[in-house]
GROMACS .gro file of C-alpha atoms in nm:
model
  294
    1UNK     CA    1  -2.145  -2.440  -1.520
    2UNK     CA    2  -2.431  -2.529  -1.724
    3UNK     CA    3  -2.774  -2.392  -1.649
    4UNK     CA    4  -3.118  -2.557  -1.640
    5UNK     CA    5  -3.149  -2.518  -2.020
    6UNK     CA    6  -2.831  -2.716  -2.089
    7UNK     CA    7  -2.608  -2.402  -2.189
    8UNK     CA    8  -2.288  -2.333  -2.110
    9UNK     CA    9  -2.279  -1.986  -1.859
   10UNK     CA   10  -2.001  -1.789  -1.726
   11UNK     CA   11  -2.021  -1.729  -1.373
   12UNK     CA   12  -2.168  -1.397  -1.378
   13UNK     CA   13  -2.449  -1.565  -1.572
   14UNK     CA   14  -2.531  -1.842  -1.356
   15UNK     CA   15  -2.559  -1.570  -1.094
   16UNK     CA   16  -2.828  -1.411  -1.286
   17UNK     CA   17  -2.987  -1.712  -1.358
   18UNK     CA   18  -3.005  -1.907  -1.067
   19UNK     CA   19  -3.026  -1.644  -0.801
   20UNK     CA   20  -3.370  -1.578  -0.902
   21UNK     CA   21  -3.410  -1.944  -0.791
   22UNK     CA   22  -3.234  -2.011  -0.480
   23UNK     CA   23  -2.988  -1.778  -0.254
   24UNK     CA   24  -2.751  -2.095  -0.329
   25UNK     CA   25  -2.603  -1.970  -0.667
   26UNK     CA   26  -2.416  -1.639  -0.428
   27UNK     CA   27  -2.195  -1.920  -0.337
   28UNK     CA   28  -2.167  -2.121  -0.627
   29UNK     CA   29  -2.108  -1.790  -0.795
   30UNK     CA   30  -1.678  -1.750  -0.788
   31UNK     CA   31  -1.600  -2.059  -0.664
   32UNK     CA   32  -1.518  -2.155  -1.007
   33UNK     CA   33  -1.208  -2.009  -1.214
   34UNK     CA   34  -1.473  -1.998  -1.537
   35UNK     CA   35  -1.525  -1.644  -1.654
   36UNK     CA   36  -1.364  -1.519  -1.302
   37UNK     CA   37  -1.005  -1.509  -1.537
   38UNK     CA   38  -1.210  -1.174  -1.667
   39UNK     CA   39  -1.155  -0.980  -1.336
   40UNK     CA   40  -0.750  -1.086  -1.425
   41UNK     CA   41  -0.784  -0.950  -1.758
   42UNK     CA   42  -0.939  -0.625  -1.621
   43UNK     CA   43  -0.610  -0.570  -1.374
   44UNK     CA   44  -0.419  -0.667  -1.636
   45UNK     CA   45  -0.534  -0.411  -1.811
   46UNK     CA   46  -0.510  -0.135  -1.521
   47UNK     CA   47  -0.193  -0.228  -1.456
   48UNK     CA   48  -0.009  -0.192  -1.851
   49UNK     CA   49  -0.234   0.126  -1.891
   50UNK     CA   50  -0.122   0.248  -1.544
   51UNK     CA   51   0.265   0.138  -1.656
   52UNK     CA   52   0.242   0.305  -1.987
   53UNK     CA   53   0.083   0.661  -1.855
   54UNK     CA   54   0.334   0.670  -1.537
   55UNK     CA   55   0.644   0.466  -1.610
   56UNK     CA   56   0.652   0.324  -1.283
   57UNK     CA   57   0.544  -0.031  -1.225
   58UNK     CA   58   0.500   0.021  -0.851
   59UNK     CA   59   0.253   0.277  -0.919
   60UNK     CA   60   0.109   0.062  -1.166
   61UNK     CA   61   0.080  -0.222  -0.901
   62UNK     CA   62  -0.082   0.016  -0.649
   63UNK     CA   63  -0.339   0.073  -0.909
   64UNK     CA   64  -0.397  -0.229  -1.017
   65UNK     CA   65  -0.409  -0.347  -0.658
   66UNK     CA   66  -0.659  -0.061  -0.561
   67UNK     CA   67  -0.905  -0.146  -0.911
   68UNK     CA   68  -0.921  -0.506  -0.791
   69UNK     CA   69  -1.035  -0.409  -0.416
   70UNK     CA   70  -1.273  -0.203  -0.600
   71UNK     CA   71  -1.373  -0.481  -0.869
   72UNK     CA   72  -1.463  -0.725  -0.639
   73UNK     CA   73  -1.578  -0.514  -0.298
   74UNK     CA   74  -1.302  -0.573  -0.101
   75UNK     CA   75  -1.466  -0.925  -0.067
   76UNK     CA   76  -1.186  -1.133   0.002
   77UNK     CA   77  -0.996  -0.869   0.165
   78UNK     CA   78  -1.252  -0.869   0.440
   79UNK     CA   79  -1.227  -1.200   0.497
   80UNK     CA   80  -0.851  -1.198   0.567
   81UNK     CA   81  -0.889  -0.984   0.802
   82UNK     CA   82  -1.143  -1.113   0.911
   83UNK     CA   83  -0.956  -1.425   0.978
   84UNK     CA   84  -0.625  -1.273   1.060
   85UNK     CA   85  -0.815  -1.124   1.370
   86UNK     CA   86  -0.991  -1.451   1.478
   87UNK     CA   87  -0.690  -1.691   1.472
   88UNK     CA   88  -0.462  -1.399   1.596
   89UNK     CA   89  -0.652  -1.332   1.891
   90UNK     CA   90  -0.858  -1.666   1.935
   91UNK     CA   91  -0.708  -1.978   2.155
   92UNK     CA   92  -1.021  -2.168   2.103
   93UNK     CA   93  -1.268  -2.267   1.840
   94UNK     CA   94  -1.568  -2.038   1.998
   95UNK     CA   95  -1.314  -1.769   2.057
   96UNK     CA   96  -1.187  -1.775   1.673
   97UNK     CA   97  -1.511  -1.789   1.545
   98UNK     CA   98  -1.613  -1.526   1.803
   99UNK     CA   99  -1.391  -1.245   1.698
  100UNK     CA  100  -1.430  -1.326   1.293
  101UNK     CA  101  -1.818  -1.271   1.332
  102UNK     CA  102  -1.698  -0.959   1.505
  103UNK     CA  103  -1.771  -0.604   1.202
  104UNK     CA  104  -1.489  -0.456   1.382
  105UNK     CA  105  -1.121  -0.485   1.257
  106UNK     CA  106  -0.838  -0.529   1.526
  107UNK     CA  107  -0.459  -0.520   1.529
  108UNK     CA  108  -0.386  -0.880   1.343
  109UNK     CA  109  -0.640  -0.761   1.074
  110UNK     CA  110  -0.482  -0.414   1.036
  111UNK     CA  111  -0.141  -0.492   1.041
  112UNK     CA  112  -0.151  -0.867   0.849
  113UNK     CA  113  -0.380  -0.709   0.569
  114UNK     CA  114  -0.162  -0.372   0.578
  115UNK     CA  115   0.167  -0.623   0.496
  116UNK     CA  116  -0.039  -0.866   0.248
  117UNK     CA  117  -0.076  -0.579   0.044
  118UNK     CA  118   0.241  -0.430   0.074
  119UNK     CA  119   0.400  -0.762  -0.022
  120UNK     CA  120   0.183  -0.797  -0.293
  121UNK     CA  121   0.214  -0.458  -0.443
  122UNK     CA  122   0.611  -0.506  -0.416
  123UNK     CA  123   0.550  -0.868  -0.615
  124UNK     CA  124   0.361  -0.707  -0.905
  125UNK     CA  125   0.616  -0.393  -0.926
  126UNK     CA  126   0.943  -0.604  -0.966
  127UNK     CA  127   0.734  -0.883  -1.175
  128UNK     CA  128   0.700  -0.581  -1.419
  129UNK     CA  129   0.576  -0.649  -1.742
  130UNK     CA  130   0.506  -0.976  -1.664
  131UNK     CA  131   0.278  -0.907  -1.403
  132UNK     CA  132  -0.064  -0.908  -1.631
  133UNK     CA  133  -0.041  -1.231  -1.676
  134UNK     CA  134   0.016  -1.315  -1.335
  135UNK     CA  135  -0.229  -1.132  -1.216
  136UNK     CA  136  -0.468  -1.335  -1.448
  137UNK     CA  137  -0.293  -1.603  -1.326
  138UNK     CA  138  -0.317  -1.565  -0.967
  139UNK     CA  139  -0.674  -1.411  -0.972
  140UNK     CA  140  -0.819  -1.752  -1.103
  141UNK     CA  141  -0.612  -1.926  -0.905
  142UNK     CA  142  -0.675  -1.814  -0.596
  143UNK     CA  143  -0.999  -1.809  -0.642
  144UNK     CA  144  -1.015  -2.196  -0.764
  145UNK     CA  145  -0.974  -2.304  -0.410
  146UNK     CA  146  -1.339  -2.166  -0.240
  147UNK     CA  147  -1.486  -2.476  -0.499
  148UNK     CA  148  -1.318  -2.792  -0.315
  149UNK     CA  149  -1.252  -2.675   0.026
  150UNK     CA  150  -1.613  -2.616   0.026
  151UNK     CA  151  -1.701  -2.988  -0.109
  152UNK     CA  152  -1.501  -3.152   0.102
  153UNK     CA  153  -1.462  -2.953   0.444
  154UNK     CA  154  -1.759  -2.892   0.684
  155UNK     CA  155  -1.904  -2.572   0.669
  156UNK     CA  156  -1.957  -2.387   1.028
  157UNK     CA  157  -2.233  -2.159   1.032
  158UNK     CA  158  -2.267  -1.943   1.312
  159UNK     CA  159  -2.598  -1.783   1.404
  160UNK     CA  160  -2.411  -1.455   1.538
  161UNK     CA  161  -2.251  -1.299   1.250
  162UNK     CA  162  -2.430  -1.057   1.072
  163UNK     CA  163  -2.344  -1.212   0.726
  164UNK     CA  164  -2.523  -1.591   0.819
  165UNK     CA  165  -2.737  -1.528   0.543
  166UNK     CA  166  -2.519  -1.464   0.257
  167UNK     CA  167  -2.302  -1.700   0.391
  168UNK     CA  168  -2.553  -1.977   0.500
  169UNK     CA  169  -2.524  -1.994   0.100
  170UNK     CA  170  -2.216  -2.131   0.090
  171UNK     CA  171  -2.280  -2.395   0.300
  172UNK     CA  172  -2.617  -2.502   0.118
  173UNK     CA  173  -2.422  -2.538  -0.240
  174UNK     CA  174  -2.194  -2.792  -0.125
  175UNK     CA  175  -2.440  -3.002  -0.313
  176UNK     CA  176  -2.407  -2.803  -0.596
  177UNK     CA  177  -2.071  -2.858  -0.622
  178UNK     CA  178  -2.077  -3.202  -0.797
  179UNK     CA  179  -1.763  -3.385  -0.920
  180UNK     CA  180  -1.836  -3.280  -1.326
  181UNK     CA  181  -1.843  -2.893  -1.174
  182UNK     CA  182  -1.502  -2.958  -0.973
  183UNK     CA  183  -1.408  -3.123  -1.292
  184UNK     CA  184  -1.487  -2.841  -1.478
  185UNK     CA  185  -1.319  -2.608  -1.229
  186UNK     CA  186  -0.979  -2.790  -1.258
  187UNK     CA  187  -0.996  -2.794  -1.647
  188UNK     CA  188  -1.038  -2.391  -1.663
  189UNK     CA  189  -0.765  -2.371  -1.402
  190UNK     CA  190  -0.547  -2.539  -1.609
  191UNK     CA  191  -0.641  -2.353  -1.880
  192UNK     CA  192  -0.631  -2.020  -1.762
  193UNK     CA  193  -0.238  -2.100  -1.642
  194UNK     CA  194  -0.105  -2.248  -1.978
  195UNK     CA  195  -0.282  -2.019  -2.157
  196UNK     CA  196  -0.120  -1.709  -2.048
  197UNK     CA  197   0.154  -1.800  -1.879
  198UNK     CA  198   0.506  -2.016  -1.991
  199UNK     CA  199   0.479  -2.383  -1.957
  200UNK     CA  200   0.670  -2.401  -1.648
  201UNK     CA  201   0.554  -2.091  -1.458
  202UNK     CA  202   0.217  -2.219  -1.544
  203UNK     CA  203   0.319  -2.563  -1.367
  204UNK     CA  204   0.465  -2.347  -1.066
  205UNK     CA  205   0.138  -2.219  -1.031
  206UNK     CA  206  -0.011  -2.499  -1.015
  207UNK     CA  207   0.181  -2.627  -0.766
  208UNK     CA  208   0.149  -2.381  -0.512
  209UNK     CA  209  -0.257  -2.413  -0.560
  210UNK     CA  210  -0.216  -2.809  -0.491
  211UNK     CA  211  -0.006  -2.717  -0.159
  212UNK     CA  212  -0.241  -2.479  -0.063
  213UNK     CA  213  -0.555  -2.664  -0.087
  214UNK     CA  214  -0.450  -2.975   0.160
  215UNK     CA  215  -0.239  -2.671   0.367
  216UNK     CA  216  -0.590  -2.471   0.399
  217UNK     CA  217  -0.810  -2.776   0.478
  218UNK     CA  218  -0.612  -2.899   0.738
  219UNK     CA  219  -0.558  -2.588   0.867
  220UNK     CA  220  -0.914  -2.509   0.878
  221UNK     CA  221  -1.042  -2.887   1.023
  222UNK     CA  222  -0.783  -2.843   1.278
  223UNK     CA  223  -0.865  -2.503   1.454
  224UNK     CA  224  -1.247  -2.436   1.321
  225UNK     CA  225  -1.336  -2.826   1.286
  226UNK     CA  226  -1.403  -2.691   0.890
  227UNK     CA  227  -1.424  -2.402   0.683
  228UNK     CA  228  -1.660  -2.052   0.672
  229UNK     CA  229  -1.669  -1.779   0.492
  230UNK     CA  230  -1.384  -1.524   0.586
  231UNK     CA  231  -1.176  -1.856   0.611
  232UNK     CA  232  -1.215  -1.881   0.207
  233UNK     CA  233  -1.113  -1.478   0.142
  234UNK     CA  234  -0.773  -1.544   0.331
  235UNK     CA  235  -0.709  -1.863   0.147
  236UNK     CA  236  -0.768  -1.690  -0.188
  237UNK     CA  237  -0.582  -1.386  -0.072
  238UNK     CA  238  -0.275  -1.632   0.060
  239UNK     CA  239  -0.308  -1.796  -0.270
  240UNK     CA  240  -0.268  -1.528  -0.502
  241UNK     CA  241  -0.029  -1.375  -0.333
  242UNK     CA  242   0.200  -1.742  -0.300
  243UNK     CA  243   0.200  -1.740  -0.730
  244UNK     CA  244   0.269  -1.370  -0.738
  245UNK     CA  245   0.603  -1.466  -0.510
  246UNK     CA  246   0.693  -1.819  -0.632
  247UNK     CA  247   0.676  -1.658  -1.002
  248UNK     CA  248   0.866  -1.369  -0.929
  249UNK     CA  249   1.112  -1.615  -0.755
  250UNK     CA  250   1.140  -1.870  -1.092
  251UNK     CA  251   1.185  -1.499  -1.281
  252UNK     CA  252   1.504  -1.359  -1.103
  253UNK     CA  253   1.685  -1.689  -0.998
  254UNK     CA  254   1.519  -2.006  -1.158
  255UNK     CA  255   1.532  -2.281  -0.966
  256UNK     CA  256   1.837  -2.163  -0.722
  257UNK     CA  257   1.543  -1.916  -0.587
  258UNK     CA  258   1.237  -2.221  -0.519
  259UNK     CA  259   1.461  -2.379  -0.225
  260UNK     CA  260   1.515  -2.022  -0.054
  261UNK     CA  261   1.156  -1.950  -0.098
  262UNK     CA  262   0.999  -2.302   0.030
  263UNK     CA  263   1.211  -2.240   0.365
  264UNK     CA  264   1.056  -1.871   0.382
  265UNK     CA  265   0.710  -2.049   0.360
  266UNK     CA  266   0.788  -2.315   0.595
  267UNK     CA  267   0.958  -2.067   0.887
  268UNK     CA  268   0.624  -1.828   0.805
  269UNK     CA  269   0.415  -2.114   0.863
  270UNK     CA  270   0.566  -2.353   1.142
  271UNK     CA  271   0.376  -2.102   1.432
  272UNK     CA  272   0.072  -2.220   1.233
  273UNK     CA  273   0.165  -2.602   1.196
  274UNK     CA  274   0.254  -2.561   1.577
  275UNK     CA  275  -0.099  -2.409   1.726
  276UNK     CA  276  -0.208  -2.600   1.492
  277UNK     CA  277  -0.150  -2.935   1.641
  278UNK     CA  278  -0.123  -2.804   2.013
  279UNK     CA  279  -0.468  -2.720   1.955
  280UNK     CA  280  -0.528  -3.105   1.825
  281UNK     CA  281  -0.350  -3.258   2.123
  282UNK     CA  282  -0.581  -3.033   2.346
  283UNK     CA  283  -0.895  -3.198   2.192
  284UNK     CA  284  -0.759  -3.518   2.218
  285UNK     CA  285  -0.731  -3.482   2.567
  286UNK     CA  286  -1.149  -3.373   2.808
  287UNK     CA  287  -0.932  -3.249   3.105
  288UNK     CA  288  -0.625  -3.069   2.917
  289UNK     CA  289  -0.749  -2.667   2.787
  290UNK     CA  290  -0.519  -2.388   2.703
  291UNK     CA  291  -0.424  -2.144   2.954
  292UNK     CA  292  -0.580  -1.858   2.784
  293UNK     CA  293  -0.911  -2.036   2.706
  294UNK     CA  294  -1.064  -1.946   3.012
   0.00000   0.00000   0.00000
């Protein structure tokens, strides 16, 4: 990002910068991968200090895992379950958006953000010593898709939830967001990846980042008609957690693993794909509504 003086910021800079400006740089602020690689390196670093003081890389991933909730405020964390609770429990659009505006956290959020860590504290442990670099990986990553589902997806504000402000942000930098910043985004994506990561577990990376950003707009036009804010924390927390598993997949059976794997994430998300379009076909139709909407 470059700032009104024509230097080139980090992203904890513009923040700094701009805020004093407009309420617009909170959401510019980590939707691009540029200087947010340094909360990586810093759970990187957590996670070989915890691995050389213990000796045990699942306590090492727990660590790690418990410094990054910490780093970043449980920020995206919230928003998964957040989500988890809304699409879980919601058959409509004002019922989704209902329940994620909602402070309190019910059983989808408990239980789905209870497993996402789980899964990704058991990633990171048998990734072993190769988990820094995924976790630099996968932090940037993840967080390289709030930029263009932004851009190009409607953002739904919703006068109820408690966090409009902050998040009325979001939706008034979409102009921000110009095609030289996504640009710019891509570039330290790419990298971030090659840079600390093999050339072809940087390109698997990759690749699960360009299926999850169609995957997650789609998703998001079909049951909330666009994107908001605890929609973005789940897709960065999906995300990171998709490298962590499709690396530690190309590390203990190459390619004979990535077949296995895609039919794991296409059974985990056909239910999805499913409500997805039933919920398409409903719209399609002024007389047809779900049984539960009422």
């Amino acid at each position: 990002l470059r700032g009104d003086r024509g230097d080139v910021l980090d992203a904890r800079a513009v923040s700094r910068v701009v805020r004093a400006a407009s309420r617009r740089a909170d959401a510019v602020d980590g939707m691009v991968p540029l200087g947010r690689d340094g909360g990586g390196r810093v759970l990187a670093w957590c996670f070989e200090c915890a691995l050389h003081a213990f000796g045990s890389s699942y306590l090492a991933a727990s660590l790690s895992t418990m410094a990054g909730v910490w780093l970043c405020g449980c920020f995206h964390e919230d928003g998964l379950c957040d989500s988890l609770d809304g699409f879980g429990g919601g058959w409509t659009q004002a019922q989704i958006l209902r329940i994620m505006t909602d402070s309190r956290v019910g059983s989808y959020g408990v239980i789905g953000a209870s497993l996402w860590l789980s899964a990704k504290v058991a990633a990171l442990a048998a990734l072993g010593e190769a988990a820094p670099g995924a976790l630099v990986v996968g932090h940037a990553l993840g967080r390289a898709t709030c930029a263009p589902l932004v851009r190009f997806n409607p953002y739904i504000l919703s006068a109820d939830d408690a966090k409009s402000d902050f998040y009325g942000a979001f939706a008034a930098a979409a102009p921000l967001l110009t095609v030289a910043r996504l640009a710019l985004a891509a570039a330290t994506s790419l990298v971030v990846a090659f840079a600390v990561l093999p050339a072809a577990q940087a390109q698997l990376a990759l690749a699960v980042l360009l299926v999850a950003l169609p995957f997650a707009s789609a998703y998001g036009r079909t049951l909330l008609s666009g994107v908001v804010g605890d929609f973005l924390g789940a897709v960065v927390c999906a995300t990171e957690l998709a490298i962590y598993l499709a690396l530690l997949a190309h590390r203990h059976a190459s390619a004979r693993a990535l077949p296995p794997l895609a039919k794991l994430l296409v059974f985990l998300a056909l239910p999805h794909l499913v409500r997805a379009a039933s919920v398409r076909a409903s719209a399609a139709g002024p007389a047809a509504t779900h049984p539960k909407s009422s």
